[in-house]
């Protein structure tokens, strides 16, 4: 009997042990599975960081999303995902909101994560959630009361509540705390002044600025700030006094001289303004960037006045003497010449820069463009040949040099350069198409009309968007009375691409004239003149012809005379004017 009882007890213990082992094994298995998933998430997250370092942003986003999906309890992963979604979802409200929720989750879990919390507060400010941002800065300030950058962020959050007097007072208290720890600073005073001015407390603002000046006796910036404040109050004498002090405290301060020069310009004292600019530009201790800023402001104010151009040139020449090898000086001088349409002088300044930057292809193209604008086509071609010595495999320089040679009258050289452009395997379709167009122009001028049209057709075949090829082909077909319907089709296609091109509108008008549709021709020629800044003799003669056929001989004569002023050697035009009638030949 006792044995039986013992057996039963032992058996019960055995069963109980089996149950315990089973339950323990299940829990261990569950823990192992969860741990494995977390480890997998960690691995994926590390791979995401690697992809981000390689600038594979798509892979990064996919991987970090998967890592968070596997382990949503890891708020730091959610934080990274949230920030990326905010950056990725600019303009997408749902994605931005989800990203903010992930940042908030991490903030609530780890408010002491300094950089994570700073990022959350910054993002809240960026999306306009000032209340949440304020709460974030308050929390972070509680945790890190000695970090002045957080104290300043909190002060700024209070300052943004301009209608809240209590918030303004708290902001000033925080700013004073930073000042007590770190000393007087312009940025701190500026914030306090902003607070006072928001409450129209000008007397407190003035006291604050005067205190800053007193506490920073060697600071030119503080005096400039004081001068700006008094200028805003209309106290010009006080403003000038502080600008003068700034220049005395730091004779090399570009800002001080710039502000004083601006003061004289503001009150209309042009002589003093000139004097200040000249004086500042000759200061040996002032850095070049500041001088260029002062000079740029001066030129912008004065360049439109032709009487000031000698003065501006004198300033630039002094700068060139001081900095003969500084590209920014020559670039600014060149820009000035472009602004007054003196492209030849602009090109001369760029020649100085080219010598210091020989292997900059963009500069060579820019220089050729300036010679084009100056109509110095021989110089443009020469520049192109020099560029090709440095860039012998560049299709664009073969094209530009060929076009330049053509315009300068050297058609043999032009065709050689254009042929080399077309034969270049690296040439883009658009460049080769332009080369065919240029060949067409040369052949037409040589009297080879059919060959020219063939070149335009090739240009359009390889680049159906080449509006210039369409326009030129259409125009020359009209001039030669070749397939006017085809010419009209090409002209319409060019206008579809560039509807505001004066040249293309003139072409279509001329085709309509040749087809006898004078009303349509007049409509388009008027539009062409309206959109052409400097109408050519050709355009004016077309206007005269069209207006004559529209039974307005007086207006026709007026346009023929305008054409003759631009091209007095055109004998056909002179006959029209003399006889006051239209001649076909």
XYZ file of C-alpha atoms in Angstrom:
585
model
C 0.000 0.000 0.000
C 2.746 2.360 0.873
C 4.616 1.392 -2.208
C 1.568 2.154 -4.301
C 1.168 5.583 -2.726
C 4.826 6.275 -3.324
C 4.471 5.270 -6.934
C 1.512 7.552 -7.378
C 3.364 10.470 -5.814
C 6.416 9.778 -7.954
C 4.279 9.489 -11.029
C 2.616 12.788 -10.268
C 5.952 14.407 -9.881
C 7.073 12.964 -13.187
C 4.019 14.285 -14.975
C 4.429 17.678 -13.360
C 8.070 17.742 -14.439
C 7.140 16.982 -18.011
C 4.608 19.804 -18.000
C 7.191 22.242 -16.587
C 9.782 21.231 -19.141
C 7.238 21.654 -21.960
C 6.169 25.108 -20.817
C 9.767 26.224 -20.268
C 10.727 24.996 -23.716
C 7.822 26.899 -25.338
C 8.759 30.126 -23.580
C 12.387 29.708 -24.549
C 11.376 29.034 -28.126
C 9.208 32.181 -28.167
C 12.024 34.240 -26.646
C 14.511 32.824 -29.123
C 12.160 33.617 -32.026
C 11.651 37.202 -30.825
C 15.387 37.626 -30.286
C 16.115 36.257 -33.735
C 13.693 38.750 -35.234
C 15.340 41.600 -33.336
C 18.776 40.442 -34.465
C 17.538 40.299 -38.034
C 16.142 43.805 -37.677
C 19.497 44.999 -36.327
C 21.321 43.436 -39.252
C 18.950 45.011 -41.779
C 19.279 48.387 -40.064
C 23.083 48.211 -40.241
C 22.842 47.350 -43.928
C 20.507 50.333 -44.383
C 23.168 52.613 -42.887
C 25.746 51.161 -45.273
C 23.503 51.826 -48.252
C 22.923 55.367 -47.060
C 26.679 55.909 -46.836
C 26.885 54.732 -50.462
C 24.145 57.252 -51.348
C 21.750 54.460 -52.321
C 18.754 56.254 -50.833
C 16.082 54.011 -52.316
C 17.713 50.912 -50.838
C 18.167 52.715 -47.516
C 14.489 53.617 -47.273
C 13.383 50.083 -48.131
C 15.765 48.500 -45.614
C 15.087 50.858 -42.710
C 11.346 50.413 -43.278
C 11.776 46.637 -43.102
C 13.917 46.887 -39.962
C 11.219 48.921 -38.211
C 8.522 46.519 -39.409
C 10.417 43.608 -37.832
C 11.077 45.443 -34.567
C 8.649 48.350 -34.038
C 9.664 48.552 -30.375
C 13.046 49.954 -31.391
C 12.143 53.651 -31.463
C 15.596 54.728 -32.649
C 14.991 52.887 -35.951
C 11.563 54.505 -36.142
C 13.227 57.841 -35.514
C 15.518 57.426 -38.529
C 12.631 56.219 -40.659
C 10.455 59.127 -39.547
C 13.077 61.718 -40.378
C 13.616 60.232 -43.839
C 9.864 60.166 -44.510
C 9.597 63.852 -43.619
C 12.446 64.665 -46.000
C 11.015 62.365 -48.678
C 7.429 63.498 -48.278
C 7.763 67.220 -48.758
C 4.306 68.310 -49.798
C 2.836 64.896 -48.900
C 0.838 65.565 -45.731
C 0.224 61.907 -44.850
C 3.881 60.879 -45.134
C 5.037 63.952 -43.218
C 2.494 63.288 -40.452
C 3.555 59.650 -40.183
C 7.188 60.692 -39.991
C 6.399 63.136 -37.192
C 4.531 60.401 -35.303
C 7.623 58.194 -35.434
C 9.811 61.045 -34.180
C 7.328 61.730 -31.397
C 7.313 58.069 -30.374
C 11.068 58.132 -29.956
C 10.913 61.459 -28.107
C 8.398 60.098 -25.598
C 10.507 56.978 -25.066
C 13.870 58.759 -24.889
C 13.483 62.512 -24.275
C 17.101 62.580 -23.107
C 18.305 61.598 -26.610
C 19.730 65.047 -27.247
C 20.135 64.918 -31.007
C 16.922 62.985 -31.584
C 14.919 65.476 -29.535
C 16.562 68.474 -31.211
C 15.621 66.995 -34.577
C 12.023 66.452 -33.471
C 11.712 70.015 -32.220
C 13.237 71.371 -35.412
C 10.857 69.345 -37.586
C 7.879 70.557 -35.551
C 8.979 74.142 -36.157
C 9.460 73.447 -39.844
C 5.897 72.179 -40.281
C 4.504 75.086 -38.246
C 3.625 73.167 -35.059
C 4.895 75.825 -32.670
C 3.076 74.489 -29.611
C 4.685 71.057 -29.829
C 8.064 72.584 -30.606
C 7.801 74.756 -27.495
C 6.977 71.713 -25.363
C 9.970 69.870 -26.800
C 12.377 72.731 -26.052
C 10.985 73.076 -22.540
C 11.521 69.372 -21.884
C 15.019 69.393 -23.300
C 15.879 72.534 -21.327
C 14.764 70.785 -18.133
C 17.095 67.882 -18.909
C 20.024 69.991 -20.158
C 19.703 73.370 -18.395
C 23.345 74.295 -19.036
C 23.271 73.843 -22.829
C 23.045 77.414 -24.090
C 22.005 76.355 -27.582
C 18.861 74.737 -26.142
C 18.209 77.715 -23.895
C 18.395 79.900 -26.998
C 16.023 77.634 -28.945
C 13.557 77.842 -26.078
C 13.927 81.615 -25.949
C 13.257 81.818 -29.692
C 10.142 79.678 -29.269
C 8.862 82.116 -26.652
C 9.820 85.098 -28.827
C 7.720 83.726 -31.682
C 4.632 84.306 -29.500
C 4.665 88.041 -30.094
C 1.230 88.647 -28.550
C 2.032 86.752 -25.345
C 3.603 89.170 -22.858
C 4.466 86.419 -20.398
C 6.235 84.431 -23.134
C 8.242 87.526 -24.069
C 9.303 88.013 -20.469
C 10.385 84.381 -20.209
C 12.407 84.763 -23.400
C 14.246 87.806 -22.072
C 14.943 86.007 -18.785
C 16.494 83.082 -20.684
C 18.561 85.408 -22.864
C 19.862 87.225 -19.782
C 20.834 83.852 -18.318
C 22.939 83.067 -21.401
C 24.500 86.522 -21.313
C 25.439 86.088 -17.629
C 27.181 82.831 -18.469
C 28.832 83.732 -21.769
C 29.064 87.511 -21.876
C 27.461 90.118 -24.166
C 26.699 89.016 -27.724
C 25.112 90.793 -30.648
C 22.752 87.886 -31.364
C 21.401 88.047 -27.807
C 20.834 91.788 -27.923
C 19.152 91.476 -31.318
C 16.642 89.030 -29.851
C 15.850 91.259 -26.907
C 15.427 94.249 -29.209
C 13.061 92.200 -31.361
C 11.008 91.396 -28.270
C 10.853 95.023 -27.167
C 9.956 96.241 -30.651
C 7.133 93.683 -30.890
C 5.632 95.454 -27.873
C 6.509 98.923 -29.245
C 8.868 99.501 -26.317
C 11.433 101.560 -28.264
C 13.021 103.077 -25.170
C 13.956 99.633 -23.833
C 15.274 98.656 -27.260
C 17.502 101.742 -27.370
C 18.793 101.124 -23.842
C 19.645 97.540 -24.790
C 21.575 98.553 -27.893
C 23.443 101.317 -26.097
C 24.376 98.826 -23.378
C 25.748 96.431 -26.006
C 27.913 99.182 -27.502
C 29.249 100.058 -24.079
C 29.963 96.427 -23.193
C 31.759 95.663 -26.482
C 34.134 98.605 -26.964
C 36.163 96.912 -29.738
C 33.248 95.572 -31.775
C 32.520 97.243 -35.111
C 29.512 94.958 -35.643
C 27.809 96.247 -32.484
C 28.158 99.824 -33.719
C 26.885 98.908 -37.165
C 23.866 97.317 -35.509
C 23.282 100.471 -33.478
C 23.588 102.572 -36.640
C 21.034 100.385 -38.416
C 18.609 100.757 -35.524
C 18.873 104.536 -35.486
C 18.476 104.622 -39.280
C 15.236 102.672 -38.893
C 14.101 105.294 -36.364
C 14.962 108.109 -38.779
C 17.777 109.491 -36.597
C 20.351 109.902 -39.375
C 22.864 111.864 -37.310
C 23.012 109.209 -34.619
C 23.235 106.470 -37.278
C 26.178 108.168 -39.007
C 27.924 108.627 -35.673
C 27.796 104.884 -35.022
C 28.861 103.994 -38.575
C 31.852 106.322 -38.125
C 32.673 104.637 -34.820
C 32.523 101.232 -36.507
C 35.025 102.323 -39.152
C 37.328 103.746 -36.475
C 37.138 100.661 -34.254
C 37.922 98.308 -37.168
C 39.347 100.060 -40.245
C 39.348 96.704 -42.087
C 35.644 96.068 -41.516
C 34.022 95.792 -44.913
C 30.585 95.798 -43.289
C 31.267 99.135 -41.571
C 32.324 100.865 -44.788
C 29.532 99.195 -46.717
C 26.946 100.471 -44.247
C 28.404 103.963 -44.195
C 28.440 104.070 -47.979
C 24.828 102.853 -47.941
C 23.958 105.629 -45.525
C 25.217 108.310 -47.909
C 23.402 106.664 -50.790
C 20.205 106.571 -48.727
C 20.325 110.299 -47.991
C 21.202 111.140 -51.618
C 24.768 112.347 -51.070
C 26.289 110.848 -54.215
C 29.696 112.502 -53.747
C 30.097 111.028 -50.264
C 28.783 107.685 -51.531
C 31.467 107.630 -54.236
C 34.114 108.631 -51.730
C 33.182 105.823 -49.348
C 33.180 103.187 -52.068
C 36.573 104.298 -53.415
C 38.034 104.410 -49.928
C 36.728 100.970 -49.030
C 37.990 99.327 -52.216
C 41.527 100.550 -51.551
C 41.751 99.319 -47.964
C 44.644 96.823 -47.929
C 43.249 94.828 -45.008
C 39.724 94.387 -46.350
C 39.125 90.955 -47.900
C 38.411 90.684 -51.607
C 34.932 89.161 -51.201
C 33.752 92.160 -49.195
C 35.224 94.561 -51.734
C 33.455 92.746 -54.542
C 30.190 92.932 -52.601
C 30.598 96.695 -52.183
C 31.551 97.138 -55.835
C 28.630 94.995 -57.016
C 26.180 97.121 -55.046
C 27.709 100.300 -56.443
C 27.603 99.078 -60.042
C 23.990 97.921 -59.740
C 23.005 101.380 -58.560
C 24.971 103.357 -61.133
C 25.471 101.353 -64.348
C 22.274 102.545 -66.033
C 23.502 106.166 -65.850
C 25.834 106.643 -68.826
C 27.427 109.634 -67.079
C 28.641 107.314 -64.319
C 30.309 104.833 -66.643
C 33.738 106.552 -66.603
C 33.611 106.493 -62.798
C 32.724 102.801 -62.766
C 35.529 102.030 -65.208
C 37.955 103.901 -62.968
C 36.857 101.790 -60.000
C 37.275 98.565 -61.921
C 40.662 99.586 -63.258
C 41.858 100.238 -59.709
C 40.585 96.831 -58.659
C 42.339 95.187 -61.606
C 45.568 96.958 -60.631
C 45.212 95.650 -57.074
C 44.107 92.128 -58.082
C 45.400 91.495 -61.629
C 45.167 87.701 -61.377
C 41.895 87.323 -59.467
C 39.231 85.774 -61.722
C 36.243 87.159 -59.684
C 37.414 90.734 -60.382
C 37.570 90.157 -64.140
C 34.289 88.219 -64.049
C 32.510 91.124 -62.370
C 34.049 93.623 -64.792
C 32.974 91.402 -67.680
C 29.416 91.201 -66.293
C 29.312 94.985 -66.114
C 30.283 95.286 -69.773
C 27.593 92.757 -70.718
C 25.044 94.854 -68.800
C 25.896 97.910 -70.925
C 26.054 95.794 -74.132
C 29.800 96.233 -74.606
C 30.459 92.614 -75.492
C 33.907 93.200 -76.959
C 35.189 94.656 -73.675
C 33.458 91.849 -71.777
C 35.358 89.341 -73.899
C 38.639 91.140 -73.216
C 38.105 90.690 -69.479
C 37.359 87.012 -69.961
C 40.625 86.636 -71.877
C 42.454 87.429 -68.631
C 40.486 84.731 -66.832
C 41.043 82.103 -69.525
C 44.791 82.300 -68.946
C 44.267 81.306 -65.298
C 41.725 78.569 -66.053
C 42.775 77.039 -69.377
C 41.032 73.696 -68.948
C 37.579 75.094 -68.126
C 35.536 74.319 -71.250
C 32.597 76.431 -70.056
C 34.797 79.523 -69.992
C 35.937 78.915 -73.570
C 32.324 78.554 -74.722
C 31.386 81.695 -72.827
C 34.228 83.617 -74.429
C 33.143 82.496 -77.889
C 29.592 83.563 -77.041
C 30.785 87.050 -76.113
C 32.650 87.395 -79.413
C 29.498 86.207 -81.199
C 27.460 88.884 -79.430
C 30.104 91.459 -80.360
C 29.885 90.188 -83.959
C 33.635 89.650 -83.835
C 33.301 86.361 -85.680
C 36.961 86.162 -86.629
C 37.881 86.405 -82.924
C 35.274 83.769 -82.104
C 36.773 81.429 -84.704
C 40.293 82.089 -83.400
C 39.085 81.335 -79.864
C 37.508 78.117 -81.087
C 40.765 77.002 -82.686
C 42.615 77.702 -79.431
C 39.999 75.719 -77.516
C 40.338 72.762 -79.893
C 44.046 72.547 -79.062
C 42.965 71.813 -75.483
C 39.786 69.872 -76.304
C 40.570 68.105 -79.604
C 37.706 65.629 -79.241
C 34.981 68.143 -78.382
C 32.132 68.192 -80.965
C 30.709 71.458 -79.575
C 33.921 73.360 -80.304
C 34.022 72.013 -83.872
C 30.434 73.219 -84.295
C 31.014 76.665 -82.772
C 34.281 77.171 -84.625
C 32.630 76.157 -87.889
C 29.755 78.577 -87.363
C 32.208 81.350 -86.424
C 34.373 80.715 -89.485
C 31.272 80.788 -91.690
C 30.129 84.135 -90.317
C 33.634 85.547 -90.725
C 33.578 84.553 -94.418
C 35.932 81.569 -94.321
C 33.492 79.017 -95.726
C 36.173 76.449 -96.607
C 37.404 76.241 -93.018
C 33.818 76.357 -91.785
C 32.831 73.277 -93.782
C 35.906 71.400 -92.549
C 35.065 72.058 -88.898
C 31.405 71.179 -89.408
C 32.332 67.949 -91.192
C 34.575 66.972 -88.286
C 31.718 67.699 -85.888
C 29.330 65.449 -87.825
C 31.940 62.671 -88.091
C 32.629 62.729 -84.339
C 31.189 59.576 -82.798
C 30.737 61.286 -79.428
C 28.632 64.131 -80.831
C 25.109 64.275 -79.474
C 22.245 64.189 -81.962
C 21.349 67.822 -81.333
C 24.906 68.993 -82.018
C 25.198 66.984 -85.245
C 21.819 68.324 -86.323
C 23.020 71.895 -85.718
C 26.115 71.146 -87.803
C 23.929 70.012 -90.725
C 21.886 73.201 -90.311
C 25.028 75.335 -90.455
C 26.158 73.463 -93.581
C 22.780 74.212 -95.135
C 23.202 77.934 -94.429
C 26.630 77.955 -96.078
C 25.444 76.055 -99.153
C 22.458 78.354 -99.645
C 24.689 81.440 -99.503
C 26.890 79.730 -102.095
C 23.892 79.405 -104.427
C 23.542 75.630 -103.966
C 19.876 75.726 -103.033
C 18.996 72.040 -103.524
C 22.096 70.922 -101.621
C 21.211 73.303 -98.811
C 17.690 71.906 -98.540
C 19.155 68.400 -98.433
C 21.294 69.381 -95.434
C 18.280 70.856 -93.618
C 16.341 67.652 -94.249
C 19.179 65.624 -92.689
C 19.207 67.955 -89.701
C 15.471 67.469 -89.187
C 15.685 63.747 -89.762
C 18.118 63.133 -86.899
C 16.567 65.804 -84.627
C 12.862 66.409 -85.321
C 12.866 69.220 -82.758
C 15.426 71.360 -84.632
C 13.274 74.457 -85.111
C 16.123 76.434 -86.714
C 16.546 73.863 -89.487
C 12.785 73.912 -90.109
C 12.652 77.700 -90.169
C 15.681 78.205 -92.424
C 14.599 75.493 -94.843
C 11.083 76.930 -95.025
C 12.335 80.484 -95.549
C 14.761 79.649 -98.324
C 12.160 77.474 -100.043
C 9.811 80.471 -99.974
C 12.508 82.782 -101.328
C 13.085 80.366 -104.211
C 9.358 79.577 -104.683
C 10.008 75.870 -104.047
C 7.057 73.783 -102.788
C 5.358 76.515 -100.749
C 2.975 74.029 -99.136
C 5.922 72.053 -97.753
C 7.539 75.336 -96.668
C 4.361 76.333 -94.811
C 4.242 72.954 -93.075
C 7.853 73.276 -91.889
C 7.249 76.832 -90.733
C 4.196 75.817 -88.713
C 6.218 73.024 -87.078
C 8.929 75.482 -86.070
C 6.293 77.808 -84.598
C 4.793 74.956 -82.614
C 8.196 74.513 -80.985
C 8.926 78.235 -80.520
C 5.730 80.265 -80.966
C 7.337 83.550 -79.869
C 10.273 83.481 -82.286
C 10.292 86.688 -84.306
C 12.356 84.997 -87.023
C 9.923 82.070 -87.369
C 6.917 84.420 -87.435
C 8.613 86.457 -90.180
C 9.221 83.266 -92.165
C 5.592 82.184 -91.962
C 4.451 85.686 -92.910
C 6.736 85.624 -95.951
C 5.444 82.219 -97.043
C 1.865 83.494 -96.787
C 2.913 86.527 -98.836
C 4.332 84.264 -101.515
C 1.100 82.217 -101.480
C -0.966 85.411 -101.882
C -2.632 85.285 -98.472
C -1.796 88.901 -97.601
C -4.201 89.215 -94.671
C -2.622 86.212 -92.935
C 0.843 87.513 -93.820
C 0.091 90.898 -92.211
C -1.118 89.270 -89.001
C 2.096 87.288 -88.615
C 4.501 90.039 -89.693
C 2.996 92.411 -87.121
C 3.499 89.786 -84.452
C 7.080 89.229 -85.661
C 7.907 92.930 -85.306
C 6.323 93.024 -81.857
C 8.554 90.193 -80.639
C 11.796 91.349 -82.296
C 13.917 93.638 -80.128
C 15.991 94.964 -83.041
C 14.173 94.424 -86.371
C 16.465 93.798 -89.346
C 16.379 95.462 -92.746
C 14.953 92.208 -94.098
C 12.045 92.270 -91.637
C 11.233 95.904 -92.401
C 11.339 95.227 -96.157
C 8.972 92.277 -95.719
C 6.634 94.540 -93.746
C 6.724 97.111 -96.517
C 5.962 94.511 -99.188
C 3.112 92.980 -97.185
C 1.558 96.312 -96.265
C 1.732 97.426 -99.892
C -0.214 94.329 -100.948
C -2.690 95.029 -98.150
C -3.390 98.387 -99.870
C -1.539 100.574 -97.365
C 1.180 102.175 -99.549
C 1.989 104.953 -97.072
C 2.805 102.506 -94.306
C 4.666 100.348 -96.829
C 6.862 103.313 -97.803
C 7.560 104.036 -94.139
C 8.795 100.469 -93.561
C 10.879 100.462 -96.771
C 12.617 103.618 -95.592
C 13.351 102.033 -92.214
C 14.825 99.057 -94.050
C 16.963 101.365 -96.218
C 18.424 103.038 -93.115
C 19.776 99.641 -92.066
C 20.761 98.483 -95.581
C 21.345 101.493 -97.853
C 23.074 99.393 -100.548
C 19.983 97.340 -101.412
C 19.161 98.532 -104.959
C 15.763 96.788 -105.102
C 14.767 98.532 -101.901
C 15.866 101.904 -103.315
C 13.674 101.320 -106.398
C 10.658 100.635 -104.201
C 11.241 103.838 -102.283
C 11.872 105.915 -105.389
C 8.778 104.726 -107.249
C 6.661 104.145 -104.129
C 5.558 100.779 -105.401
C 6.396 97.106 -105.086
C 8.840 95.388 -107.459
C 9.276 91.621 -107.673
C 12.890 91.959 -108.820
